[in-house]
Amino acid sequence: MIAVLHVLYGAGLTVGASLALGSLLLGRLRDEFRRIEWAAFAFLTGAAGLSFLTCLLGALHWIRRGVLQAVAVGLISAAVWRSRRRSQREPLPPAPRLWQMLFWIVFAGYGFLYFFHALAPEASPDGSAYHLEIVGEYARAHGLVPIPTNMYASLSQGMEMLFLFAFVFGRHSAAALVHFSFLLALPWLLFCYGRRFGHPGAGAFAGIAVFACPLAGIDGVSAYNDVALTATAFGLFYILEIWRQSGNCRLIPLAGLLAGFCYALKYTGAFMIPLALGYVAWRAGSRRWRDMLAFSIPAAMLVAPWLVKNWLWVGNPLAPFFNAWFPNPFIHISFEISYRASMARMQDGSSRWAGLWDVLTSGRESQGAIGPLFLLAPLALLAVRRGEVLWLLSAAALLPGYVSNFGGRFLLPLLPFVSLAIGIALERWSGILAVLAAVHATISLPGMLPKYLHPYAWKLDWPPYAAALRRIPEDVYLSQRLETYPVARRLDAELPGTQMIYAISNVPQAYTRHRILVGYQSAFNEKLREFLLAGIEPAQNALREYRYRFPASEVRKLRLVQTAPRNPGEWSVTELRVWRGGTEAPRQPAWRINARPNPWDVQLAFDNSYVTRWCTREPVAPGMWLELDMGRPERVDMVTVEAAPGQPVSLRLDGQTAGGSWLTLARQPEEAPLRPVTGRRRAAMHEFKVRGVNYILVSDAEPLAEDLYRYAKYWGIREVIEMGGMRLYHVE
Amino acid sequence: MPEQRPSDFGPDPPPLSFSEYISMDSPWVEKHLVRDIETTPRAPRRWTFAEPEMRFRLTNRENKKLVVKFVVVSQTFSQTGPFRIEFLVNGQPVGSMRCQEAGEHVFEAPVPREILSVAEETRVQIRVEKYWVSPLDGNRLGVQLMEAGFLKR
């Protein structure tokens, strides 16, 4: 039970501090908000502020219990002190009795179910993987630290900052409960919006539609960020509507704060900033520039930390995307191209229309379903006809998120707008709308979902009450939900310090202190994967030798230039060697090497290893080059390039004479088989070792597993843990 | 110029292939299973279905015997009664045995070198005279395999 209290304390402190900070930020605007909507806006704006504050504390490495408690207590005390003055806030117009009843039944019922789900040990796919892995690493370091081996650590982390605040006290479940608080705020906002703007039935309908939405439910009780973005984006829209109505320019900075928070929560929220700024510019009239500035400053404050952090730590402010604009050694451009392509198409290869059908009714390919109620989404256009331009724009601004990623989660930010619009379109038939809401709430119950959703859809079951109250120990519950959780715990129990573990098969990273390196998550990890694969393939099968012969010449620099037209393929060189009189010229410490693109890996073409290679890591283009500067003119008559055959390149060898002029030495190489090379397994492990990666984790089901097991001595590895069909090897 | 890696990191092992003998709880048993054998990971006993078949790769053909350890499950035996089980190597019968009771059984029989393959896979087929037939889906269960393959005579 003490564990539950820790969880509740961590989440409560975070939400309480958010509410307190929000009430201070709303300050003199208290009377602008009606009675019950004030709390929702205090929470949203306060969460944005607390996220920013936690980021600053993290940058200073002040993430400690004492500091966070002092911050929370200070904020709450100040808010209580300020609230002494009684405010004369108007009440919102009442909602019809039927809608009040329906809304409160659904809100209370689902709220109860959701609370116990959020309180249970966190076992969601992304929460137990990267969201809380990163938070855990920050918590252990008492602040923000670079994690260049995980691309997800470069995403904006506004939500992770709130998770961090809660995690320090209540660990994983406290973080999930913080996200749950956004889930609670969302229907509240919709209900209030409807009442304030003359659509009480539509508002209540929208609140029910979104709150009972199966995917919103499971996402909102997990340590994710989609529902937080959904609530914040709608809150931003709501504030702009209040501003349009009241003309109170003090609302503009709050809108800016929420717009910036949309970006901080999730990159796909970035589109809300230009939308809102444009709307402010359009509606501001003579105060245009002043209002735009008042909007932009808080928005920039929320956006800037993540741009600056990425700029400083991974050389790309927009990491892990746009690497072609900001080339860096941490994410390969080639990876980004394939990652974007894979995210933007359905996993089963079906069309996006099939994907939409899936997200409405099945949830298999979309990783969860929003429910068949949203088949009525086309009705939203009827409401738009009434001149609700900002709705349409808001939904349009959030649509690119779904276009870029087929996951149903990326549709969630659109749902408040779509639900409200459906509600308004049908509100004159209140009975039909109420029946729709009731049917949606009924068929979204955990017991009903298996009747029509795909068995593999991500969906909620009935709450695990015993696990939530820790009557079932957390370890037992998590072992049942996450197959490899026991392995993660065993890693912590048996390995000293904090190790880098290359994971061919993954474990829930959030439950180990060790840094788990997953093959695709960074350029560093991607190279480790290539070393392993190179280890099992005989070099003479994988590589060829290309000999560029030319009359003996005195040259200082040699440059291999790519001249073939653009091609989506890549160009790689495993080794480049220089020869004179049939003997390889020994490589000298004074030699300098360079390449364009990807200069960071150029050493891999000159390290005498047959498991490493320099590679463009982006589509081939004419003019790419690899260069050796010998520091002074040397007499050479051949250059050999050891590389994979069949590359989409045409290479020309140029040389720079002592006078500085360039001349072409050879255009056509002779192709020859590579001499037999042995020991590539051990060579691969040597590369692991020199990079500080001392462990490999692999499931027996992986294709490489048998080779590692049977030929451990050839790899130079030793099995240290065997558990549940997984093996951990130490690189000797 | 980077640190130069050693030119020789030692020898390579022989290419990894199917072993000659396999236990059903081996993590790498699946590649030995051609058809009609349960593929649940790490199962120490695997049900055979209608026409079970396995594959092995032998390093030589001399003095080999086929060994199959299996279990006749009492629940299925109570319906099938005693039955004969026949073993074939590359389609050629090498022997059979009659299972008179439930429990563990071991079949062993020498295999003539002429029917064994070295370069190619050697296939082992099992034919069960009587199956237990599921009343639900008509699925046919035979015996539960524990170990199988070729050992030296």
mmCIF file of N, CA, C and O in Angstrom, chain A residues 207-247:
data_model
loop_
_atom_site.group_PDB
_atom_site.id
_atom_site.type_symbol
_atom_site.label_atom_id
_atom_site.label_comp_id
_atom_site.label_asym_id
_atom_site.label_seq_id
_atom_site.Cartn_x
_atom_site.Cartn_y
_atom_site.Cartn_z
ATOM 1 N N GLY A 207 -17.685 15.479 -25.370
ATOM 2 C CA GLY A 207 -16.948 15.022 -24.181
ATOM 3 C C GLY A 207 -17.069 13.516 -24.013
ATOM 4 O O GLY A 207 -16.078 12.821 -23.754
ATOM 5 N N ILE A 208 -18.289 13.019 -24.194
ATOM 6 C CA ILE A 208 -18.512 11.567 -24.068
ATOM 7 C C ILE A 208 -17.786 10.825 -25.191
ATOM 8 O O ILE A 208 -17.118 9.815 -24.961
ATOM 9 N N ALA A 209 -17.912 11.353 -26.411
ATOM 10 C CA ALA A 209 -17.313 10.678 -27.569
ATOM 11 C C ALA A 209 -15.810 10.514 -27.385
ATOM 12 O O ALA A 209 -15.240 9.452 -27.661
ATOM 13 N N VAL A 210 -15.164 11.557 -26.916
ATOM 14 C CA VAL A 210 -13.706 11.508 -26.792
ATOM 15 C C VAL A 210 -13.291 10.712 -25.555
ATOM 16 O O VAL A 210 -12.357 9.914 -25.601
ATOM 17 N N PHE A 211 -14.010 10.906 -24.466
ATOM 18 C CA PHE A 211 -13.602 10.258 -23.217
ATOM 19 C C PHE A 211 -13.777 8.738 -23.296
ATOM 20 O O PHE A 211 -12.961 7.989 -22.762
ATOM 21 N N ALA A 212 -14.841 8.309 -23.966
ATOM 22 C CA ALA A 212 -15.079 6.869 -24.064
ATOM 23 C C ALA A 212 -14.395 6.243 -25.268
ATOM 24 O O ALA A 212 -14.441 5.021 -25.430
ATOM 25 N N CYS A 213 -13.761 7.043 -26.091
ATOM 26 C CA CYS A 213 -13.057 6.517 -27.271
ATOM 27 C C CYS A 213 -12.031 5.469 -26.823
ATOM 28 O O CYS A 213 -11.185 5.737 -25.963
ATOM 29 N N PRO A 214 -12.107 4.237 -27.358
ATOM 30 C CA PRO A 214 -11.217 3.170 -26.851
ATOM 31 C C PRO A 214 -9.732 3.532 -26.895
ATOM 32 O O PRO A 214 -9.000 3.282 -25.939
ATOM 33 N N LEU A 215 -9.321 4.163 -27.989
ATOM 34 C CA LEU A 215 -7.894 4.465 -28.118
ATOM 35 C C LEU A 215 -7.485 5.617 -27.202
ATOM 36 O O LEU A 215 -6.409 5.585 -26.594
ATOM 37 N N ALA A 216 -8.361 6.615 -27.070
ATOM 38 C CA ALA A 216 -8.047 7.720 -26.153
ATOM 39 C C ALA A 216 -7.921 7.185 -24.736
ATOM 40 O O ALA A 216 -7.058 7.616 -23.964
ATOM 41 N N GLY A 217 -8.765 6.207 -24.410
ATOM 42 C CA GLY A 217 -8.744 5.644 -23.059
ATOM 43 C C GLY A 217 -7.433 4.966 -22.744
ATOM 44 O O GLY A 217 -6.759 5.288 -21.757
ATOM 45 N N ILE A 218 -7.028 4.059 -23.605
ATOM 46 C CA ILE A 218 -5.808 3.289 -23.278
ATOM 47 C C ILE A 218 -4.565 4.177 -23.399
ATOM 48 O O ILE A 218 -3.611 4.046 -22.621
ATOM 49 N N ASP A 219 -4.593 5.095 -24.335
ATOM 50 C CA ASP A 219 -3.457 6.007 -24.471
ATOM 51 C C ASP A 219 -3.378 6.936 -23.260
ATOM 52 O O ASP A 219 -2.305 7.167 -22.690
ATOM 53 N N GLY A 220 -4.537 7.412 -22.838
ATOM 54 C CA GLY A 220 -4.564 8.384 -21.752
ATOM 55 C C GLY A 220 -4.206 7.812 -20.397
ATOM 56 O O GLY A 220 -3.880 8.570 -19.482
ATOM 57 N N VAL A 221 -4.294 6.494 -20.233
ATOM 58 C CA VAL A 221 -3.905 5.910 -18.942
ATOM 59 C C VAL A 221 -2.478 5.368 -18.996
ATOM 60 O O VAL A 221 -2.024 4.725 -18.057
ATOM 61 N N SER A 222 -1.795 5.612 -20.096
ATOM 62 C CA SER A 222 -0.422 5.131 -20.263
ATOM 63 C C SER A 222 0.532 6.323 -20.249
ATOM 64 O O SER A 222 0.106 7.460 -20.431
ATOM 65 N N ALA A 223 1.792 6.034 -20.075
ATOM 66 C CA ALA A 223 2.798 7.114 -20.059
ATOM 67 C C ALA A 223 3.118 7.510 -21.496
ATOM 68 O O ALA A 223 4.230 7.316 -21.985
ATOM 69 N N TYR A 224 2.115 8.033 -22.187
ATOM 70 C CA TYR A 224 2.224 8.517 -23.556
ATOM 71 C C TYR A 224 2.036 10.039 -23.543
ATOM 72 O O TYR A 224 1.997 10.641 -22.474
ATOM 73 N N ASN A 225 1.860 10.616 -24.739
ATOM 74 C CA ASN A 225 1.649 12.064 -24.771
ATOM 75 C C ASN A 225 0.521 12.493 -25.719
ATOM 76 O O ASN A 225 0.239 13.678 -25.831
ATOM 77 N N ASP A 226 -0.135 11.527 -26.358
ATOM 78 C CA ASP A 226 -1.120 11.894 -27.378
ATOM 79 C C ASP A 226 -2.345 12.593 -26.799
ATOM 80 O O ASP A 226 -2.839 13.562 -27.368
ATOM 81 N N VAL A 227 -2.837 12.106 -25.681
ATOM 82 C CA VAL A 227 -4.024 12.717 -25.093
ATOM 83 C C VAL A 227 -3.663 14.092 -24.518
ATOM 84 O O VAL A 227 -4.468 15.025 -24.579
ATOM 85 N N ALA A 228 -2.465 14.222 -24.015
ATOM 86 C CA ALA A 228 -2.023 15.539 -23.527
ATOM 87 C C ALA A 228 -2.020 16.543 -24.677
ATOM 88 O O ALA A 228 -2.462 17.689 -24.522
ATOM 89 N N LEU A 229 -1.528 16.114 -25.834
ATOM 90 C CA LEU A 229 -1.545 17.010 -26.994
ATOM 91 C C LEU A 229 -2.989 17.309 -27.410
ATOM 92 O O LEU A 229 -3.321 18.457 -27.731
ATOM 93 N N THR A 230 -3.826 16.293 -27.372
ATOM 94 C CA THR A 230 -5.231 16.474 -27.749
ATOM 95 C C THR A 230 -5.889 17.527 -26.860
ATOM 96 O O THR A 230 -6.561 18.445 -27.352
ATOM 97 N N ALA A 231 -5.690 17.406 -25.557
ATOM 98 C CA ALA A 231 -6.303 18.359 -24.618
ATOM 99 C C ALA A 231 -5.711 19.752 -24.800
ATOM 100 O O ALA A 231 -6.436 20.758 -24.784
ATOM 101 N N THR A 232 -4.398 19.823 -24.992
ATOM 102 C CA THR A 232 -3.750 21.136 -25.101
ATOM 103 C C THR A 232 -4.133 21.833 -26.401
ATOM 104 O O THR A 232 -4.398 23.046 -26.412
ATOM 105 N N ALA A 233 -4.173 21.071 -27.491
ATOM 106 C CA ALA A 233 -4.552 21.676 -28.775
ATOM 107 C C ALA A 233 -5.982 22.188 -28.698
ATOM 108 O O ALA A 233 -6.291 23.283 -29.193
ATOM 109 N N PHE A 234 -6.856 21.417 -28.069
ATOM 110 C CA PHE A 234 -8.233 21.896 -27.954
ATOM 111 C C PHE A 234 -8.306 23.097 -27.006
ATOM 112 O O PHE A 234 -9.055 24.055 -27.242
ATOM 113 N N GLY A 235 -7.518 23.056 -25.935
ATOM 114 C CA GLY A 235 -7.482 24.197 -25.007
ATOM 115 C C GLY A 235 -7.024 25.472 -25.706
ATOM 116 O O GLY A 235 -7.552 26.567 -25.453
ATOM 117 N N LEU A 236 -6.052 25.332 -26.586
ATOM 118 C CA LEU A 236 -5.566 26.489 -27.349
ATOM 119 C C LEU A 236 -6.697 27.063 -28.210
ATOM 120 O O LEU A 236 -6.940 28.278 -28.229
ATOM 121 N N PHE A 237 -7.368 26.179 -28.897
ATOM 122 C CA PHE A 237 -8.489 26.597 -29.745
ATOM 123 C C PHE A 237 -9.558 27.296 -28.887
ATOM 124 O O PHE A 237 -10.098 28.348 -29.265
ATOM 125 N N TYR A 238 -9.821 26.738 -27.738
ATOM 126 C CA TYR A 238 -10.843 27.257 -26.819
ATOM 127 C C TYR A 238 -10.468 28.675 -26.364
ATOM 128 O O TYR A 238 -11.288 29.599 -26.377
ATOM 129 N N ILE A 239 -9.211 28.842 -25.999
ATOM 130 C CA ILE A 239 -8.770 30.171 -25.534
ATOM 131 C C ILE A 239 -8.891 31.197 -26.656
ATOM 132 O O ILE A 239 -9.305 32.339 -26.437
ATOM 133 N N LEU A 240 -8.543 30.765 -27.863
ATOM 134 C CA LEU A 240 -8.661 31.702 -28.992
ATOM 135 C C LEU A 240 -10.127 32.088 -29.228
ATOM 136 O O LEU A 240 -10.426 33.227 -29.598
ATOM 137 N N GLU A 241 -11.010 31.144 -29.016
ATOM 138 C CA GLU A 241 -12.435 31.443 -29.168
ATOM 139 C C GLU A 241 -12.904 32.429 -28.088
ATOM 140 O O GLU A 241 -13.694 33.334 -28.367
ATOM 141 N N ILE A 242 -12.401 32.241 -26.863
ATOM 142 C CA ILE A 242 -12.762 33.189 -25.790
ATOM 143 C C ILE A 242 -12.223 34.572 -26.137
ATOM 144 O O ILE A 242 -12.893 35.593 -25.965
ATOM 145 N N TRP A 243 -11.004 34.584 -26.653
ATOM 146 C CA TRP A 243 -10.388 35.866 -27.040
ATOM 147 C C TRP A 243 -11.193 36.535 -28.150
ATOM 148 O O TRP A 243 -11.446 37.730 -28.122
ATOM 149 N N ARG A 244 -11.621 35.720 -29.094
ATOM 150 C CA ARG A 244 -12.424 36.287 -30.191
ATOM 151 C C ARG A 244 -13.701 36.916 -29.631
ATOM 152 O O ARG A 244 -14.143 37.967 -30.080
ATOM 153 N N GLN A 245 -14.241 36.253 -28.614
ATOM 154 C CA GLN A 245 -15.499 36.720 -28.040
ATOM 155 C C GLN A 245 -15.294 37.957 -27.165
ATOM 156 O O GLN A 245 -16.041 38.920 -27.246
ATOM 157 N N SER A 246 -14.232 37.893 -26.325
ATOM 158 C CA SER A 246 -14.066 38.960 -25.328
ATOM 159 C C SER A 246 -13.141 40.076 -25.791
ATOM 160 O O SER A 246 -13.225 41.199 -25.298
ATOM 161 N N GLY A 247 -12.226 39.737 -26.686
ATOM 162 C CA GLY A 247 -11.248 40.722 -27.132
ATOM 163 C C GLY A 247 -10.208 41.058 -26.073
ATOM 164 O O GLY A 247 -9.434 42.008 -26.235
#
